[in-house]
Every structure is written in structure tokens, then in C-alpha cells.
């Protein structure tokens, strides 16, 4: 069977949830037994998001193969099972880089190199790359909004694509907004008409319109959209805001017949989607038996997308334990100003995520100290682990002024230092220690109990590492390397023995968490937090409702 291609574009405004919708479509097709590959094409000029600030771009999502990708790929991995690789995310910068390198090698044989056909050909070739005979459907999401100058070559390329592979093998899905105007008391279809108009101007007639809306769209309005946008009524699909959980999105789309419409249009033979476990997931989400609070202390606490996969992984662990998790997002600089007691007292678990740069670092170190001394379950991730090592060195081992050479090149006690392989690296993009790396776990450790195995593969993204020279000294004081690289050289997991649950990891476990399969360390962490809350409630005769949940200025999300 020829591979079918689905293209997802977005109109009217950004942040419509194109990634989530594309991931949901991928999931529904997979659950009909189809082999699906997901891909995102981003119109910005950076070669990848690895060099971009989280303020600009949110989290950088790392794949097994070490590629640094858009956070939408996190949605793809959480919803679908098809493999994601370097070929799953391209940017304008990468496409141009490839074309320019070909030009330098003389591959264009003296021709003038132009956007059409050379850039568009390169775009088509990266789409085609995913569609080998082992794949039934490739879903390609085009980043940005229709009408942006920088998306034009991508839209032109996907227009041409259907001429190359046959119209019957392509489907264009356009995600649009149908806003509710309070003053008029009605939904407005005009922005959708305009954005479809812009698509048609460049030669793309969408087959399906997915309409994001706050309120249900009447049949009359759907008819109007269908008529003006030249699509059948059944192909105008409502996607109403989900107040409860993003994991409701796929079920809403099934209800509105989207997956059936897609398989019919593409003549795919596919069974009904198997969704029982997903219904069960939502049931678990809606019926928690516990309520706990977790503090996430980082530099970008106010920026929700910066720690996206961490918040998701916490939710998954909550689903696993039937726990509703209230997340307190706390700025590490506020800990420096107000002290940890004021901001962290009452939380059942504390997590310090990854990061770069010195700002807020002392606040993170204070946070670790608070968690360690008060016996609060602690999970440190990447920079969070490095802070845990610095804190332990200073306050337990007695190494005054211990630090990472990332923050103090001349520290007398460089407990965190540059990886050997990084010594001569000067370029910033794509040069960290990246992607899946193995670690061997020590039996009896918390990590081993969580994973229930001796050997794990987790994803990394860092330049600095625990300095093995200090390993013995740390162990003598009660912080052990319970996970190490197979050659024994790099400590990847540190645990404090004399503590209910203190695990700090050099990798990013959040990237491998799924809603129906919580990542083991996150599950262990939340389990420990629940145990702490239960003990506190019994000890103090408190109910979950009247127990304090942080008394400071943390932003608390009940998710
Ligand atoms: N800045 C630290 C390093 O490069 C930690 C990186 C991270 O947290 N992803 O090693």
C-alpha cells in the first residue's frame, strides 16, 4: 500500500494546540491498527531549538538519538508509539543549511539555487523520507500560522506534494479558531473563512477543518463554515476547549467523527479505535484517592512551557497512584529572597529541574538543603542533580565554597566539572552530551526499586558532570552513586541514604513518561510524597483539606 500523507496547518492565531491535535490524530489512527509516523516542520531559522531560550520556545525536547527538538514532539511521544528520530523535526534553518551545503559541493551543476524548486524540493524530500513501505500514514504538522511569510515555502511544498504522490494519497487538515464574541453573544466564523481563503490562495483546499472553540458550534454555523470554506459539513469538526485534561482531546475527536472521516477519505482499511485504556486513564484522573502538592523550583517557574514534560510526567505519576497533584511553581530567585521555609513548607515533595546558567542557582541549592534536612521526598533532574551534589558537598562533606565550574571556574572544590569530551568544544548548537545513554543500577537503591531492573537507558542533555574524584568522600558521608555509566566512570544517579526518598539524576526521566505508563522514578517520587502526606495527616490529625499547601507566593496549579 502507498503511504498516505496528512498535513496539519494552523490558522487565525498561534497556540491553538496543533501539536496536541496532530498527536491525537496520530494516536487514533494507530489505535485503528495503522502504522503512523509523526513529523513537525518549523518555520524559524535556528537549525534546531537547542540554542533557544525557554522564554522564546519553551522546553527543548530530546529524543533517544540525541536530536534536540520542538516540544510538540513530546506530545507525539506521549500519545503515539511510532519511533521519532532526527527526521521527525526540521526547521527552515536546517532545510537551508542542507541546500547550501549541496550548493557548496556543486551538486546543483551551475544552476541558480532558488526557493522554488530547490528549497521546496528539499522540504518534500524530508517529508518523503518518513514514508517507506513500513508506514501507512505520515502526519506532518506545519509550525506557525497560515499567512506568516516564513511558512510560505512549507505550504508551497505540501501543495506540490499532492501532485507528486496523487491527490487521493494526501489529506489537508486545517486547525482554526471559532471565537465567541461576548458583546455579540455569538460565535464568529469569519476568521476561519479568511484563513481558509489564504490557504486557497496558495493552492491548498483543506479537506477537513478542525474548529477550536470555547462554546459548541451550532449545526447552522458549521453549515456556514462548510459552505464558505468549500468543505463537506461532516468535515467541519468541532474541538471544544477541554477544561479538565488534554487527554480528553482524542476522545472528543472520535465523538465528532474525525478518525472515521480520515480513514474513509484516504481509503484506509482500519478497524474501530481501541480506546478502553484511555477511558480508564480519564476515569483515574477524575477519581483520585489522594491529593498531594509538589513544588517545582526552577528559573522559569512562571513560564509553563519551560518544564512541560516535567509537569506531564508528574501528572502521569499522579494517574498511576490515583493522586491529584497540585503543582507549586516556584522561582528559585524567590527562594533566595524569601528563604525556603516560607515558600516550601507544606509541600509533600520537591523537584528541582534542569537548567543552564547561574541565575537562581543559590536558591536551588537552598531548596535542596531544605528537602534533605526536612526529609521531604526530593527528585533532582540534571542541573537539579548538580545542585544536590553542590549542597551536599558544602553542608555535609564540609567542602566550603564547593561549586560547579559552570558557575565558578576557580572554585576550590569543583564537585561538578566539564565532561572530558567537552573540553575542546566551542560551538554551542548540538554539541552537548545528548540522547539515550545507559546506566547500571545498584541493587537495593531507590532507583533500582523504581525501575526493577539493573540497566536503564535515559536521555541526557548536559556538558557538566559529577566529578568522580569526590565519589568516595561523598559515599563516606551518605550520598551514593547508585547509577553509573557501564564503564563505571560517570555517576548518573545520586542518592542520600539517610533520607526517606532523595534521588538526583543526571538525565531527563521526564522525556520517557507516558500517560498510561508513568516513568518509574516519577512514580517512585510521587509514591514517597503520598506516603509522607499520609504520615503527616495521621501524625497531626489533619485531613488532606486542612493540611497546609505552601504558605508563600507560589503559583499553585490544581491540574
Ligand atoms: N547546565 C548543566 C550542564 O550543562 C545542566 C544541564 C541541564 O540541566 N540540562 O551540565
PDB file of N, CA and C and ligand atoms in Angstrom, residues 353-357 381-384 386 406-407 416 432 461-465 506 508, ligand 1:
ATOM      1  N   UNK A 353      14.315  21.015  38.589  1.00  0.00           N
ATOM      2  CA  UNK A 353      14.516  20.561  37.210  1.00  0.00           C
ATOM      3  C   UNK A 353      15.865  20.981  36.631  1.00  0.00           C
ATOM      4  N   UNK A 354      16.070  20.680  35.359  1.00  0.00           N
ATOM      5  CA  UNK A 354      17.306  21.029  34.658  1.00  0.00           C
ATOM      6  C   UNK A 354      17.376  22.506  34.334  1.00  0.00           C
ATOM      7  N   UNK A 355      18.543  22.947  33.895  1.00  0.00           N
ATOM      8  CA  UNK A 355      18.693  24.344  33.516  1.00  0.00           C
ATOM      9  C   UNK A 355      20.127  24.699  33.224  1.00  0.00           C
ATOM     10  N   UNK A 356      20.320  25.938  32.855  1.00  0.00           N
ATOM     11  CA  UNK A 356      21.651  26.429  32.480  1.00  0.00           C
ATOM     12  C   UNK A 356      21.853  27.801  33.090  1.00  0.00           C
ATOM     13  N   UNK A 357      23.076  28.126  33.426  1.00  0.00           N
ATOM     14  CA  UNK A 357      23.399  29.474  33.886  1.00  0.00           C
ATOM     15  C   UNK A 357      23.218  29.655  35.375  1.00  0.00           C
ATOM     16  N   UNK A 381      16.795  16.813  38.836  1.00  0.00           N
ATOM     17  CA  UNK A 381      16.977  16.403  37.443  1.00  0.00           C
ATOM     18  C   UNK A 381      18.052  17.265  36.788  1.00  0.00           C
ATOM     19  N   UNK A 382      19.090  16.625  36.284  1.00  0.00           N
ATOM     20  CA  UNK A 382      20.178  17.272  35.547  1.00  0.00           C
ATOM     21  C   UNK A 382      20.801  18.393  36.381  1.00  0.00           C
ATOM     22  N   UNK A 383      20.507  19.675  36.084  1.00  0.00           N
ATOM     23  CA  UNK A 383      21.054  20.720  36.942  1.00  0.00           C
ATOM     24  C   UNK A 383      20.581  20.516  38.386  1.00  0.00           C
ATOM     25  N   UNK A 384      19.398  19.964  38.543  1.00  0.00           N
ATOM     26  CA  UNK A 384      18.871  19.661  39.878  1.00  0.00           C
ATOM     27  C   UNK A 384      19.764  18.668  40.604  1.00  0.00           C
ATOM     28  N   UNK A 386      22.999  18.325  39.935  1.00  0.00           N
ATOM     29  CA  UNK A 386      24.268  19.023  40.174  1.00  0.00           C
ATOM     30  C   UNK A 386      24.147  19.912  41.424  1.00  0.00           C
ATOM     31  N   UNK A 406      30.719  25.447  35.978  1.00  0.00           N
ATOM     32  CA  UNK A 406      29.837  26.254  35.116  1.00  0.00           C
ATOM     33  C   UNK A 406      29.593  27.620  35.754  1.00  0.00           C
ATOM     34  N   UNK A 407      29.607  27.663  37.117  1.00  0.00           N
ATOM     35  CA  UNK A 407      29.279  28.919  37.804  1.00  0.00           C
ATOM     36  C   UNK A 407      30.494  29.581  38.435  1.00  0.00           C
ATOM     37  N   UNK A 416      31.260  19.556  40.529  1.00  0.00           N
ATOM     38  CA  UNK A 416      30.679  19.368  39.191  1.00  0.00           C
ATOM     39  C   UNK A 416      31.646  20.037  38.211  1.00  0.00           C
ATOM     40  N   UNK A 432      26.221  19.186  23.095  1.00  0.00           N
ATOM     41  CA  UNK A 432      26.240  18.654  24.467  1.00  0.00           C
ATOM     42  C   UNK A 432      26.301  17.127  24.444  1.00  0.00           C
ATOM     43  N   UNK A 461      21.183  15.632  28.373  1.00  0.00           N
ATOM     44  CA  UNK A 461      21.432  16.904  27.665  1.00  0.00           C
ATOM     45  C   UNK A 461      22.232  17.805  28.600  1.00  0.00           C
ATOM     46  N   UNK A 462      23.534  17.633  28.595  1.00  0.00           N
ATOM     47  CA  UNK A 462      24.352  18.414  29.527  1.00  0.00           C
ATOM     48  C   UNK A 462      25.818  18.457  29.086  1.00  0.00           C
ATOM     49  N   UNK A 463      26.562  19.407  29.678  1.00  0.00           N
ATOM     50  CA  UNK A 463      28.016  19.488  29.436  1.00  0.00           C
ATOM     51  C   UNK A 463      28.816  19.158  30.688  1.00  0.00           C
ATOM     52  N   UNK A 464      28.168  19.297  31.841  1.00  0.00           N
ATOM     53  CA  UNK A 464      28.881  19.126  33.114  1.00  0.00           C
ATOM     54  C   UNK A 464      28.445  17.807  33.756  1.00  0.00           C
ATOM     55  N   UNK A 465      29.260  17.338  34.678  1.00  0.00           N
ATOM     56  CA  UNK A 465      29.002  16.027  35.249  1.00  0.00           C
ATOM     57  C   UNK A 465      29.597  15.989  36.653  1.00  0.00           C
ATOM     58  N   UNK A 506      21.302  12.613  36.560  1.00  0.00           N
ATOM     59  CA  UNK A 506      21.950  13.474  35.582  1.00  0.00           C
ATOM     60  C   UNK A 506      21.152  13.529  34.265  1.00  0.00           C
ATOM     61  N   UNK A 508      17.289  13.038  31.987  1.00  0.00           N
ATOM     62  CA  UNK A 508      15.946  13.643  31.994  1.00  0.00           C
ATOM     63  C   UNK A 508      14.873  12.559  31.912  1.00  0.00           C
TER      64      UNK A 508
HETATM   65  N1  LIG B   1      23.912  23.244  32.880  1.00  0.00           N
HETATM   66  C1  LIG B   1      24.137  21.893  33.237  1.00  0.00           C
HETATM   67  C2  LIG B   1      25.058  21.182  32.261  1.00  0.00           C
HETATM   68  O1  LIG B   1      25.259  21.640  31.164  1.00  0.00           O
HETATM   69  C3  LIG B   1      22.830  21.122  33.349  1.00  0.00           C
HETATM   70  C4  LIG B   1      22.114  20.928  32.067  1.00  0.00           C
HETATM   71  C5  LIG B   1      20.673  20.545  32.218  1.00  0.00           C
HETATM   72  O2  LIG B   1      20.097  20.671  33.299  1.00  0.00           O
HETATM   73  N2  LIG B   1      20.033  20.126  31.127  1.00  0.00           N
HETATM   74  O3  LIG B   1      25.589  20.141  32.574  1.00  0.00           O
END
